[in-house]
XYZ file of C-alpha atoms in Angstrom:
784
model
C 194.659 84.041 266.180
C 194.085 80.131 264.905
C 193.232 81.452 261.270
C 196.110 84.294 261.369
C 198.550 80.773 262.448
C 197.064 78.981 259.903
C 197.864 81.944 257.090
C 201.377 82.589 258.305
C 202.394 78.797 257.835
C 200.636 79.156 254.324
C 202.998 82.098 253.459
C 206.014 81.434 252.240
C 208.743 83.020 254.449
C 210.991 83.749 250.959
C 208.795 86.643 250.511
C 210.136 88.076 253.349
C 213.605 87.610 252.403
C 212.640 89.449 248.452
C 211.711 92.559 250.683
C 214.864 92.487 252.297
C 216.161 92.529 248.942
C 214.682 95.351 247.636
C 215.328 97.198 250.620
C 218.204 99.187 248.766
C 215.768 99.491 245.551
C 213.200 101.205 247.747
C 215.272 103.121 250.356
C 215.394 106.570 248.518
C 211.937 106.930 248.439
C 211.499 105.997 252.465
C 214.399 107.715 253.510
C 213.553 111.050 252.300
C 210.695 113.367 252.418
C 208.734 114.467 249.486
C 209.581 114.481 245.844
C 211.383 116.628 243.072
C 209.471 118.829 241.125
C 209.579 119.010 237.500
C 210.004 115.382 236.574
C 206.463 113.639 235.685
C 206.072 112.147 239.108
C 204.908 116.278 239.446
C 202.512 115.837 237.259
C 201.361 112.619 238.498
C 201.179 114.307 241.769
C 198.340 116.992 240.335
C 196.326 114.266 238.283
C 195.961 112.415 241.699
C 194.835 115.972 243.782
C 192.840 116.811 240.712
C 190.503 113.211 241.138
C 191.063 113.241 244.752
C 189.023 116.259 244.959
C 186.643 114.624 242.393
C 185.985 111.640 244.352
C 185.289 113.659 247.231
C 182.730 115.557 245.681
C 180.883 112.778 244.075
C 182.338 111.997 240.964
C 183.921 108.242 241.404
C 184.967 107.602 238.099
C 185.901 111.227 236.558
C 186.926 111.678 232.935
C 186.777 115.153 233.187
C 189.334 117.410 234.797
C 187.989 120.348 235.222
C 190.194 122.276 237.130
C 193.017 121.805 234.087
C 193.559 123.941 231.414
C 193.206 127.101 233.106
C 189.978 125.806 234.181
C 188.752 125.179 230.830
C 189.081 121.207 231.557
C 189.894 118.291 229.696
C 189.380 114.788 229.492
C 192.616 113.579 230.476
C 191.048 110.876 233.075
C 189.186 109.275 229.860
C 192.215 108.575 227.553
C 195.269 108.180 230.559
C 195.542 104.597 232.149
C 193.769 105.338 235.694
C 195.350 102.538 237.896
C 198.098 104.481 239.362
C 195.787 107.096 240.362
C 193.156 105.080 242.038
C 196.008 103.364 243.723
C 197.333 106.912 245.159
C 193.582 107.317 245.761
C 193.883 104.666 249.096
C 196.400 106.638 250.169
C 195.550 110.289 249.441
C 192.332 110.063 251.076
C 193.567 108.917 254.124
C 194.136 111.956 257.065
C 197.971 113.594 257.007
C 198.146 112.419 253.765
C 198.363 114.394 250.318
C 199.141 113.523 246.911
C 203.151 113.790 246.941
C 203.128 110.763 249.970
C 200.381 108.720 247.717
C 202.209 109.029 244.870
C 205.510 107.887 246.473
C 203.920 104.721 248.440
C 203.010 104.394 244.746
C 206.388 103.717 243.719
C 207.562 101.982 246.588
C 204.326 99.214 245.795
C 205.377 98.962 242.175
C 208.953 98.338 242.962
C 208.170 95.798 246.162
C 205.534 94.507 243.293
C 208.175 93.554 240.760
C 209.938 92.058 243.092
C 207.627 90.007 244.870
C 205.637 88.850 241.463
C 209.044 88.084 239.571
C 209.629 85.334 242.518
C 206.493 84.003 242.920
C 206.687 83.085 239.338
C 210.013 81.865 238.787
C 209.942 80.220 242.598
C 207.013 78.403 240.966
C 208.998 77.183 238.149
C 212.352 76.396 238.869
C 212.805 77.156 242.634
C 212.862 79.470 245.549
C 216.907 80.473 244.959
C 216.136 81.083 241.561
C 213.543 83.260 242.667
C 215.464 85.143 244.795
C 218.003 85.770 241.712
C 214.982 86.635 239.254
C 213.753 89.449 242.083
C 217.009 90.983 242.515
C 217.816 91.028 238.903
C 214.181 92.826 238.003
C 214.048 95.464 240.633
C 217.598 95.825 240.552
C 217.428 96.912 236.135
C 218.430 100.407 235.762
C 215.518 100.994 234.113
C 213.425 99.306 236.854
C 215.431 100.852 239.838
C 216.442 104.540 238.547
C 215.468 105.602 235.073
C 211.576 104.791 235.649
C 211.225 105.806 239.080
C 213.537 108.537 239.385
C 215.215 110.098 235.941
C 211.203 110.244 234.628
C 209.233 109.808 237.527
C 206.838 107.775 235.625
C 204.394 106.432 238.155
C 202.291 104.383 235.731
C 204.588 102.831 233.890
C 207.049 101.949 237.040
C 203.992 100.597 238.072
C 203.103 98.298 235.082
C 205.972 97.215 235.679
C 205.316 95.186 238.550
C 201.965 94.472 237.702
C 202.970 92.302 235.071
C 204.614 89.927 236.812
C 202.310 89.285 239.565
C 199.551 88.767 236.973
C 202.054 86.549 234.453
C 202.287 84.449 238.538
C 198.298 84.300 238.630
C 197.912 82.755 234.973
C 200.663 80.343 235.909
C 199.324 78.897 238.859
C 195.831 79.125 237.487
C 197.389 77.234 234.245
C 198.596 74.696 236.340
C 195.342 73.756 238.339
C 194.320 77.554 240.998
C 191.496 77.260 242.562
C 188.674 80.221 242.292
C 190.529 82.735 244.051
C 193.664 82.192 242.009
C 190.984 82.852 238.977
C 189.722 86.270 240.081
C 193.157 86.934 240.304
C 194.098 86.252 237.588
C 191.389 88.139 235.845
C 191.974 91.313 238.092
C 195.142 91.562 237.547
C 195.369 90.824 233.798
C 192.549 93.657 233.664
C 195.151 95.886 235.946
C 197.564 95.098 233.296
C 196.098 96.927 230.435
C 195.304 99.992 232.452
C 197.756 100.209 234.377
C 199.816 101.753 231.197
C 198.183 103.016 227.703
C 201.496 101.404 226.396
C 203.157 99.661 228.547
C 199.459 97.635 229.206
C 199.009 96.778 225.267
C 202.697 95.666 225.087
C 202.196 93.538 228.460
C 198.923 91.924 227.453
C 200.474 90.962 224.297
C 203.378 89.501 226.253
C 200.937 87.633 228.012
C 198.516 86.291 225.365
C 201.621 85.175 223.861
C 203.255 83.384 226.499
C 199.737 81.500 227.082
C 200.237 80.384 223.574
C 203.287 79.523 223.627
C 202.053 77.215 226.757
C 199.488 75.316 224.203
C 202.527 74.609 221.471
C 204.504 73.661 224.672
C 201.770 71.031 225.948
C 201.386 69.825 222.280
C 205.160 68.781 221.531
C 205.020 67.165 224.878
C 201.860 64.999 224.192
C 203.013 64.544 220.911
C 206.688 63.574 222.257
C 204.949 61.292 224.874
C 203.027 59.464 221.887
C 199.763 59.859 222.755
C 197.043 59.262 220.877
C 197.141 61.674 217.601
C 193.302 62.100 217.426
C 193.738 64.366 220.963
C 196.729 66.128 219.977
C 194.551 69.217 219.241
C 191.949 69.390 221.676
C 193.470 72.415 224.424
C 193.182 71.034 227.400
C 191.074 73.079 230.248
C 193.968 74.865 232.107
C 194.656 76.254 228.795
C 191.308 77.199 228.224
C 190.686 78.470 231.721
C 194.089 80.819 230.757
C 192.705 82.676 227.815
C 189.427 82.897 229.527
C 191.319 84.881 232.163
C 192.934 86.861 229.580
C 189.284 87.470 227.337
C 187.493 88.513 231.068
C 190.858 90.497 232.017
C 190.532 92.366 228.611
C 186.573 92.708 229.096
C 187.241 94.103 233.288
C 189.414 96.698 231.930
C 186.897 98.002 228.618
C 185.632 100.513 230.933
C 189.396 102.114 230.671
C 189.824 100.836 226.661
C 187.067 101.063 224.450
C 186.089 104.899 225.520
C 189.705 105.500 224.245
C 189.751 103.433 221.409
C 185.959 104.275 220.369
C 186.093 108.404 221.059
C 190.580 108.392 219.803
C 189.143 111.370 217.224
C 187.727 113.778 219.283
C 190.941 114.750 221.132
C 194.244 115.902 219.875
C 196.821 112.750 219.854
C 199.113 113.203 217.071
C 200.964 115.776 219.536
C 202.096 112.576 220.931
C 204.051 112.150 217.812
C 206.543 114.153 215.735
C 208.955 113.707 212.688
C 212.492 115.003 214.537
C 211.031 116.300 217.596
C 211.591 114.694 221.076
C 208.799 112.552 220.469
C 210.128 110.839 217.296
C 211.068 107.299 218.031
C 214.234 107.559 215.037
C 215.991 109.383 217.721
C 215.451 107.498 221.073
C 217.307 104.145 219.742
C 219.595 102.573 221.652
C 223.270 101.423 220.736
C 224.651 97.857 221.812
C 227.272 99.039 223.944
C 225.213 101.218 225.666
C 222.722 98.691 226.537
C 225.571 96.232 227.776
C 227.413 98.926 229.592
C 227.629 99.402 233.007
C 225.728 101.965 235.022
C 227.128 105.877 235.551
C 227.685 107.093 239.161
C 225.496 109.722 239.418
C 226.361 113.332 240.134
C 224.828 115.235 242.675
C 226.166 118.353 241.376
C 224.601 118.240 237.809
C 221.257 119.702 237.444
C 220.405 116.272 235.233
C 222.741 113.499 236.519
C 223.942 111.923 233.465
C 222.946 108.399 233.182
C 222.505 105.424 230.796
C 220.008 103.014 229.351
C 221.448 99.811 230.109
C 220.188 96.487 230.410
C 222.202 96.052 233.692
C 225.711 93.646 233.096
C 224.570 90.694 235.764
C 220.811 91.082 233.631
C 222.258 90.406 230.182
C 225.117 88.342 231.830
C 222.218 85.558 233.675
C 220.548 85.537 230.432
C 223.027 84.608 227.842
C 224.463 82.347 230.346
C 220.531 80.877 230.529
C 220.558 80.810 226.567
C 223.479 78.812 226.645
C 222.515 76.111 229.057
C 219.227 76.054 227.178
C 221.611 75.217 224.069
C 223.333 72.725 226.096
C 220.004 70.784 227.610
C 220.818 71.799 230.810
C 218.046 73.644 232.003
C 215.057 72.566 233.474
C 211.648 74.120 231.528
C 212.809 74.853 228.385
C 210.060 75.293 226.757
C 209.454 78.003 228.763
C 213.549 79.450 228.927
C 213.121 79.518 224.563
C 209.892 81.256 224.886
C 211.701 84.821 227.250
C 214.816 84.400 225.315
C 212.360 85.049 221.884
C 211.140 87.467 223.894
C 214.526 88.981 225.082
C 215.610 88.874 221.379
C 212.521 90.338 219.838
C 212.045 93.348 222.358
C 216.480 94.136 221.745
C 215.388 94.253 218.431
C 212.545 96.719 218.851
C 215.446 98.730 220.786
C 217.796 98.606 218.491
C 218.117 101.048 215.069
C 218.001 98.524 212.735
C 214.685 97.591 214.118
C 213.499 101.451 212.042
C 211.804 99.566 209.099
C 209.722 97.726 211.681
C 208.855 100.905 213.548
C 207.477 103.159 209.928
C 205.669 100.355 209.021
C 203.304 99.746 211.974
C 201.809 103.057 212.467
C 200.746 102.392 216.016
C 204.264 102.104 217.383
C 204.832 105.681 216.927
C 203.029 106.315 219.961
C 205.718 103.802 222.027
C 208.065 107.210 221.273
C 210.715 105.809 222.663
C 212.743 102.658 221.528
C 214.354 102.536 224.972
C 210.859 102.290 226.797
C 211.032 98.731 225.957
C 214.052 97.447 228.001
C 211.763 97.287 231.269
C 209.858 94.829 229.327
C 213.083 93.654 228.681
C 214.229 93.321 232.313
C 211.140 90.874 233.112
C 212.642 88.785 230.626
C 215.942 88.706 231.677
C 215.152 88.343 235.351
C 213.416 84.859 234.258
C 216.096 84.133 232.394
C 218.473 84.662 235.444
C 215.957 82.621 237.755
C 216.320 79.811 234.920
C 220.332 80.150 234.778
C 220.294 80.143 238.433
C 218.064 76.631 238.702
C 221.069 75.273 235.683
C 223.958 75.905 237.884
C 222.681 74.609 240.911
C 221.817 71.080 238.851
C 225.766 71.237 237.642
C 226.771 72.056 240.832
C 224.924 69.111 242.758
C 226.945 66.982 245.345
C 229.180 70.151 246.242
C 227.744 71.943 249.542
C 229.231 74.864 248.826
C 227.891 76.100 245.618
C 224.180 74.555 246.794
C 224.515 76.869 249.971
C 226.298 80.264 248.161
C 225.590 80.400 244.716
C 222.286 82.238 245.075
C 223.564 84.134 247.844
C 226.605 85.564 245.628
C 224.197 86.389 242.567
C 221.559 88.566 244.512
C 224.741 90.264 246.102
C 226.763 90.860 242.955
C 223.296 92.559 241.460
C 222.805 95.089 244.165
C 225.789 95.741 244.347
C 226.165 96.471 240.893
C 222.824 98.152 240.830
C 223.981 100.624 243.928
C 225.013 103.593 241.528
C 221.327 103.854 240.623
C 220.463 103.855 244.110
C 221.683 107.595 244.723
C 219.404 110.052 243.334
C 220.261 113.163 243.543
C 218.497 114.655 246.873
C 215.662 116.662 246.084
C 214.084 119.495 247.714
C 210.501 119.753 249.337
C 207.949 119.554 247.003
C 205.926 122.435 248.775
C 201.731 122.693 248.632
C 199.192 120.782 246.363
C 196.521 122.268 245.361
C 194.485 124.124 242.812
C 196.212 127.664 243.246
C 199.786 125.800 242.580
C 198.141 123.819 239.781
C 197.093 127.294 238.055
C 200.052 129.254 238.485
C 202.236 127.021 237.065
C 199.588 126.635 233.809
C 200.261 130.098 233.935
C 204.201 130.046 233.541
C 203.681 127.840 230.519
C 205.668 124.926 231.537
C 202.933 122.552 231.403
C 199.244 122.716 230.610
C 196.832 120.520 232.090
C 199.727 118.407 233.430
C 201.036 117.706 229.486
C 203.470 120.141 227.516
C 201.932 118.572 224.069
C 198.578 119.644 224.063
C 198.038 116.260 223.744
C 193.836 115.052 224.689
C 192.751 118.462 224.111
C 189.136 118.372 222.617
C 189.685 118.256 219.118
C 187.439 121.100 218.530
C 189.704 123.444 220.175
C 191.463 125.370 217.364
C 193.619 127.605 219.302
C 194.033 126.889 222.658
C 193.020 130.071 224.592
C 194.916 132.510 226.997
C 194.520 132.010 230.755
C 190.922 134.606 232.108
C 191.331 135.890 235.695
C 187.677 135.643 235.846
C 187.657 132.203 235.463
C 190.527 131.044 238.381
C 190.637 134.295 240.225
C 188.543 133.198 242.792
C 190.956 130.394 243.488
C 192.928 132.230 245.904
C 189.908 132.948 248.374
C 188.596 128.751 247.824
C 185.910 129.181 245.298
C 185.315 127.699 242.835
C 186.256 128.093 238.579
C 183.653 130.946 237.798
C 183.377 129.849 234.383
C 180.517 132.584 232.701
C 181.757 134.699 230.193
C 180.412 137.700 231.980
C 182.302 140.112 229.276
C 179.237 139.179 226.844
C 176.696 139.834 229.484
C 175.001 142.702 229.679
C 174.106 144.145 233.089
C 170.461 143.336 233.110
C 171.024 139.577 232.744
C 171.284 138.148 235.996
C 173.698 134.611 236.668
C 173.704 132.703 239.288
C 176.168 130.095 239.734
C 175.654 126.869 242.251
C 178.198 123.801 242.099
C 175.979 120.598 242.664
C 178.964 118.854 241.980
C 182.350 118.992 240.811
C 181.121 118.141 236.940
C 177.847 119.519 237.818
C 176.832 123.205 237.767
C 173.358 125.017 237.856
C 172.911 128.320 236.708
C 169.804 129.732 237.181
C 169.954 132.972 234.554
C 167.189 135.858 234.433
C 167.317 137.521 230.904
C 164.760 139.973 229.258
C 165.402 138.360 225.571
C 166.815 135.447 224.105
C 170.403 135.111 224.090
C 173.419 132.650 224.003
C 175.107 131.994 227.155
C 179.000 131.141 226.648
C 180.775 129.370 229.018
C 184.274 129.081 229.525
C 184.192 125.529 229.499
C 185.819 123.406 226.451
C 183.107 121.100 224.602
C 183.518 117.298 224.420
C 181.245 114.554 224.110
C 179.526 114.049 227.556
C 178.782 117.483 228.828
C 174.917 117.840 228.227
C 173.245 120.896 229.409
C 169.507 121.223 230.420
C 166.890 123.861 230.601
C 164.293 123.789 233.121
C 165.177 120.038 233.189
C 164.814 119.728 229.420
C 167.712 118.514 227.511
C 168.829 121.240 224.489
C 171.614 121.301 221.743
C 174.800 123.392 222.548
C 176.477 125.807 220.059
C 180.364 125.494 219.706
C 182.019 128.926 220.010
C 185.349 128.858 217.436
C 188.247 128.618 217.589
C 187.945 128.405 221.157
C 185.853 125.128 221.194
C 183.954 126.669 224.356
C 180.015 125.235 224.821
C 177.682 127.964 223.904
C 174.224 127.728 225.211
C 171.165 129.574 223.359
C 168.609 130.658 226.447
C 165.165 132.100 225.505
C 164.175 134.909 227.540
C 162.953 135.073 231.289
C 164.018 132.859 234.022
C 165.538 129.229 233.800
C 167.668 126.585 235.271
C 170.510 125.586 233.336
C 172.142 122.414 234.349
C 175.592 121.736 232.919
C 176.564 118.383 233.406
C 179.491 115.900 232.326
C 177.542 112.168 231.479
C 178.135 109.626 229.442
C 178.322 109.000 226.058
C 177.062 105.555 223.891
C 181.111 104.030 223.686
C 181.582 104.582 227.828
C 177.976 103.137 228.179
C 178.843 100.499 226.361
C 182.365 99.463 227.631
C 181.053 99.987 231.261
C 178.744 97.355 230.493
C 181.088 95.037 228.975
C 183.191 95.283 232.121
C 179.770 94.752 234.120
C 179.309 91.658 232.455
C 182.624 90.680 232.409
C 182.779 90.905 236.363
C 179.557 88.902 236.311
C 180.758 86.000 234.485
C 184.248 86.168 236.358
C 182.131 85.559 239.559
C 180.229 83.038 238.376
C 182.879 81.408 237.433
C 184.558 81.722 240.644
C 181.345 80.877 242.477
C 180.296 77.415 240.506
C 184.151 76.484 241.114
C 184.312 76.921 244.978
C 181.236 74.923 244.867
C 181.853 71.988 243.342
C 185.654 71.929 244.761
C 188.553 72.692 247.682
C 189.720 75.922 246.622
C 193.647 74.949 246.505
C 194.968 78.150 246.314
C 198.101 78.758 248.437
C 200.774 80.839 248.572
C 203.128 78.084 249.363
C 202.364 74.849 247.447
C 205.424 71.977 246.677
C 207.693 74.271 248.935
C 209.016 74.132 252.828
C 207.300 75.983 255.601
C 210.811 77.466 256.649
C 213.951 78.585 255.198
C 216.243 75.894 254.237
C 220.540 76.666 254.738
C 220.983 78.255 251.351
C 218.019 80.506 251.943
C 219.452 81.987 255.325
C 222.749 82.264 253.745
C 221.266 84.633 251.010
C 219.456 86.396 253.538
C 222.182 87.297 255.499
C 224.237 88.212 252.758
C 221.637 90.283 251.891
C 221.090 92.559 255.127
C 225.062 92.168 255.138
C 225.057 94.573 251.483
C 221.921 96.342 252.701
C 223.912 97.687 256.119
C 227.044 98.335 254.823
C 225.299 100.640 251.648
C 222.926 102.327 254.185
C 225.315 102.914 256.905
C 228.950 103.367 255.507
C 228.913 103.804 251.994
C 226.039 106.294 251.643
C 226.958 108.773 253.925
C 230.213 108.306 252.604
C 229.657 109.625 249.179
C 231.192 106.715 247.390
C 228.642 105.393 245.332
C 227.978 108.693 243.419
C 229.810 112.100 242.346
C 229.419 115.086 244.514
C 230.939 118.128 242.233
C 230.467 121.672 243.243
C 232.060 125.009 242.571
C 233.149 125.563 239.113
C 234.154 121.997 239.163
C 232.212 118.965 236.656
C 233.823 115.543 238.112
C 232.816 113.645 235.379
C 234.377 115.589 232.201
C 236.954 114.217 231.098
C 238.549 117.574 231.021
C 238.435 120.683 233.007
C 238.362 124.553 231.262
C 237.171 127.267 232.295
C 236.199 129.498 229.871
C 233.864 132.652 230.946
C 230.967 134.073 228.079
C 229.784 137.138 229.019
C 229.968 136.666 232.521
C 226.342 134.615 232.294
C 227.537 130.945 232.061
C 230.680 129.290 231.813
C 231.960 126.163 230.347
C 233.608 124.196 232.821
C 234.186 121.028 230.945
C 234.126 118.548 228.364
C 234.558 114.937 227.384
C 235.953 114.281 224.008
C 235.096 110.246 223.560
C 237.434 110.272 219.947
C 240.007 112.512 218.728
C 241.164 110.729 215.933
C 238.410 109.653 213.600
C 237.765 109.327 209.311
C 235.491 110.950 206.800
C 231.680 109.722 207.879
C 231.836 109.288 211.414
C 229.972 110.483 214.212
C 231.807 112.451 216.694
C 230.445 112.186 220.871
C 231.066 114.990 222.420
C 229.937 115.922 226.178
C 229.831 119.761 227.103
C 229.428 120.974 230.641
C 228.100 124.472 231.913
C 227.566 126.315 234.326
C 225.360 129.840 235.176
C 227.261 132.356 236.780
C 224.344 134.640 237.007
C 220.179 134.286 236.873
C 219.707 134.314 233.234
C 216.969 135.654 232.128
C 217.795 135.045 228.243
C 217.299 131.711 227.087
C 220.553 131.376 224.889
C 221.566 128.461 221.848
C 224.472 126.601 221.930
C 227.068 125.399 218.407
C 229.515 123.510 218.214
C 231.404 123.528 215.212
C 234.167 121.829 213.504
C 236.805 124.495 211.442
C 238.877 123.629 208.869
C 242.399 125.235 209.157
C 241.539 127.801 207.285
C 238.383 128.680 209.730
C 235.998 126.801 207.081
C 232.888 125.472 208.856
C 232.688 121.834 207.752
C 230.349 120.249 210.424
C 228.254 121.669 213.223
C 225.755 120.969 216.417
C 223.697 122.916 217.294
C 220.812 123.651 219.868
C 218.119 125.597 220.774
C 218.310 125.098 224.417
C 222.248 123.195 225.960
C 221.291 119.969 227.554
C 217.911 120.288 226.069
C 217.355 122.719 229.168
C 215.881 126.195 229.141
C 218.890 128.608 230.274
C 216.710 131.004 231.928
C 215.456 127.528 234.559
C 219.181 127.118 235.181
C 220.172 126.416 238.611
C 223.246 128.601 240.290
C 224.377 125.710 242.323
C 224.584 122.705 239.765
C 225.670 122.158 236.278
C 224.018 121.311 232.954
C 225.535 118.415 230.916
C 225.312 119.094 227.436
C 225.378 116.086 224.679
C 226.182 116.614 221.047
C 227.290 114.635 218.345
C 229.258 115.677 215.305
C 228.344 113.958 211.995
C 231.794 114.186 209.544
C 230.892 114.613 205.740
C 231.720 111.396 204.021
C 234.457 113.273 201.390
C 235.867 115.174 204.372
C 239.604 115.809 203.455
C 242.283 114.288 205.920
C 243.734 116.562 208.143
C 243.583 118.463 211.555
C 240.433 119.930 212.567
C 239.422 122.325 215.326
C 236.503 121.633 217.431
C 234.964 124.939 219.176
C 231.674 126.337 221.182
C 230.184 128.925 221.861
C 226.759 130.437 222.958
C 224.344 132.909 220.944
C 220.703 134.308 220.645
C 219.504 132.679 217.652
C 216.747 135.040 217.425
C 219.212 138.316 217.388
C 222.097 136.785 215.731
C 225.223 137.723 218.638
C 226.953 135.440 220.650
C 227.988 135.833 224.131
C 231.521 137.435 224.295
C 234.300 135.243 225.263
C 236.035 137.032 228.286
C 239.712 136.540 229.592
C 240.319 139.021 233.066
C 236.741 140.395 231.998
C 238.732 141.295 228.700
C 236.818 139.974 225.528
C 239.123 137.566 223.174
C 236.680 135.958 221.358
C 233.111 134.358 221.138
C 234.044 130.786 220.831
C 236.523 128.472 222.773
C 238.901 125.751 221.084
C 238.295 122.762 223.123
C 240.556 120.072 220.878
C 242.079 119.421 217.968
C 240.490 116.850 215.899
C 242.303 114.786 213.523
C 240.914 113.117 210.469
C 242.655 110.573 208.610
């Protein structure tokens, strides 16, 4: 008990306030069962399930997923950041937990880590109150709170947003003289940043390195201004050396992941991750300043995919601006730190805007980020730090005013939460259902995705054509049997083959053949697969165009072992990781021997909450209680469209297309324009019956004589194939009509309809079951 009491005295009670601040953000996950299907969360659930099977079978860091791609396997775990899956595995391995609950736990951990880590860093630099504001600003940033965990369901990226502030906090503590435990924490969290997410891990590691360099610059400027001995100005302090050492060793610890990705990048298909003009083309995903600065939309539970904005959040950018103003006014503490985060925010926002397109085009690796709006998560972190500094500056300006000191933090935190309330209402989801290999195989058979990806990324480069599903391979799954990867079609009856699964990635075949032959397996070849015949390693052949392993087998009875092992690149990477861990441990051991560890969760802060902290806690609990007990049940925070009504639509219509699909509304942002303008338009469609055809949509701008002058066509309305449209939710469909620059002034009609591109016919527009045309006129556009 004494140790517990001693530890409790060292824990900052402000952390409990931060947890209270984050309750509304995590409430959808803790108040609802299961997780939704058809977001990326579905993919991560099946990956975690596959990892659980492999670990239970004795493959503790598998780089190959054997049950994906119709049982042919592929190296997703060699290339995709592993942290989220191993965090989930801590839960999934327990009885009564499944992959769905474990992934949900991962999202909760990511949000809590984001709030706690940001609070810790800002608290240590500007105080407890600013830390509360920073935590709220970060966790209620729309991208952090809703877009990543709910709209996209990207567990690794969501977790990376939580790991980054923890790593920043640990490095800052190390810089300020933390002990051995801080050192180990800083190294391991730096490594965790890197293998939390392939892209965001790289971005956050670069930001951490830039921050460390900036601290050296601040120190040099401070020493220069302090008129120190000029000969020693360029000598880095031990604290800075420790920071850079932690970053370097963190990179080394993570080498087991990133080094094989780098060295074996040509062994798989990666170009499908980018594409000119497609969904993964960064050119199509820049944001406007107007959208980034806008308020969040109320979500509609009656939509198939509720509309939302890729915005910074109003409190987020307002407080960031306040911090910059106070910095220019020199009314903020630690101006050097504030300047760094302001510059970092400016750089990130620049890369999100279309003006940065030449930079994206000049740096080839940037294309792999795919979506410039993905940087909103990092921008939210910068805004959060700036918000904390702004709060501190405002508190300094309000010194001597009791009400300001007591209520400012509470007001800023509560306003941030209140403006984030629309994002706390993700649409309800049905039960996810069972997670097993059979369901995985059935989903792959529908073609919705293969191997938990939809673009054939990470498929071995030797696969020229992805082969179709083979019932002989997956047939045994129904009975709980392992995949049968023997190509029986090419084996004559006199050849006998017995199969024994040693481990998930090690299968033993006992073959009795009267003559030498080629033993063909339904297994993608890839570096790391080793085949041994009677204990001797043999060279394999490659089956084209499928990319399967082919084993030359001599006549007689032989034991054939097919096992996934290592490669020189992976062995070197593992060695780098081992050496880095050893060096980290050695430094920590020597540190502990010569000095008392100064690690503490509460440096320079009172063990009890001050009056302003209690006020903040009381206000947060009040806002949380009102939201959960009153606002959420009454539905005022969201739309709830039903029937043939889309509440967000500016204009309600009822246009029946062939008793198949109805246009139930539209929103035209502008009805006047000049030549060269781009006219945004939102259509709201509702399926009237289950559809067995994927219809295409057109929006036409017609001159008075009926001539087509501009159009917007889509293969799938709302980017959602109509065959999969639900009957109880509408589909929102965005279009942009680009007017020709030489378009004459006049009145033009905007029409829309549906057609089948492959056959060239349109759905008829019906009124009282009588065809009156094949398109519906929406409005008249006046061109001046």
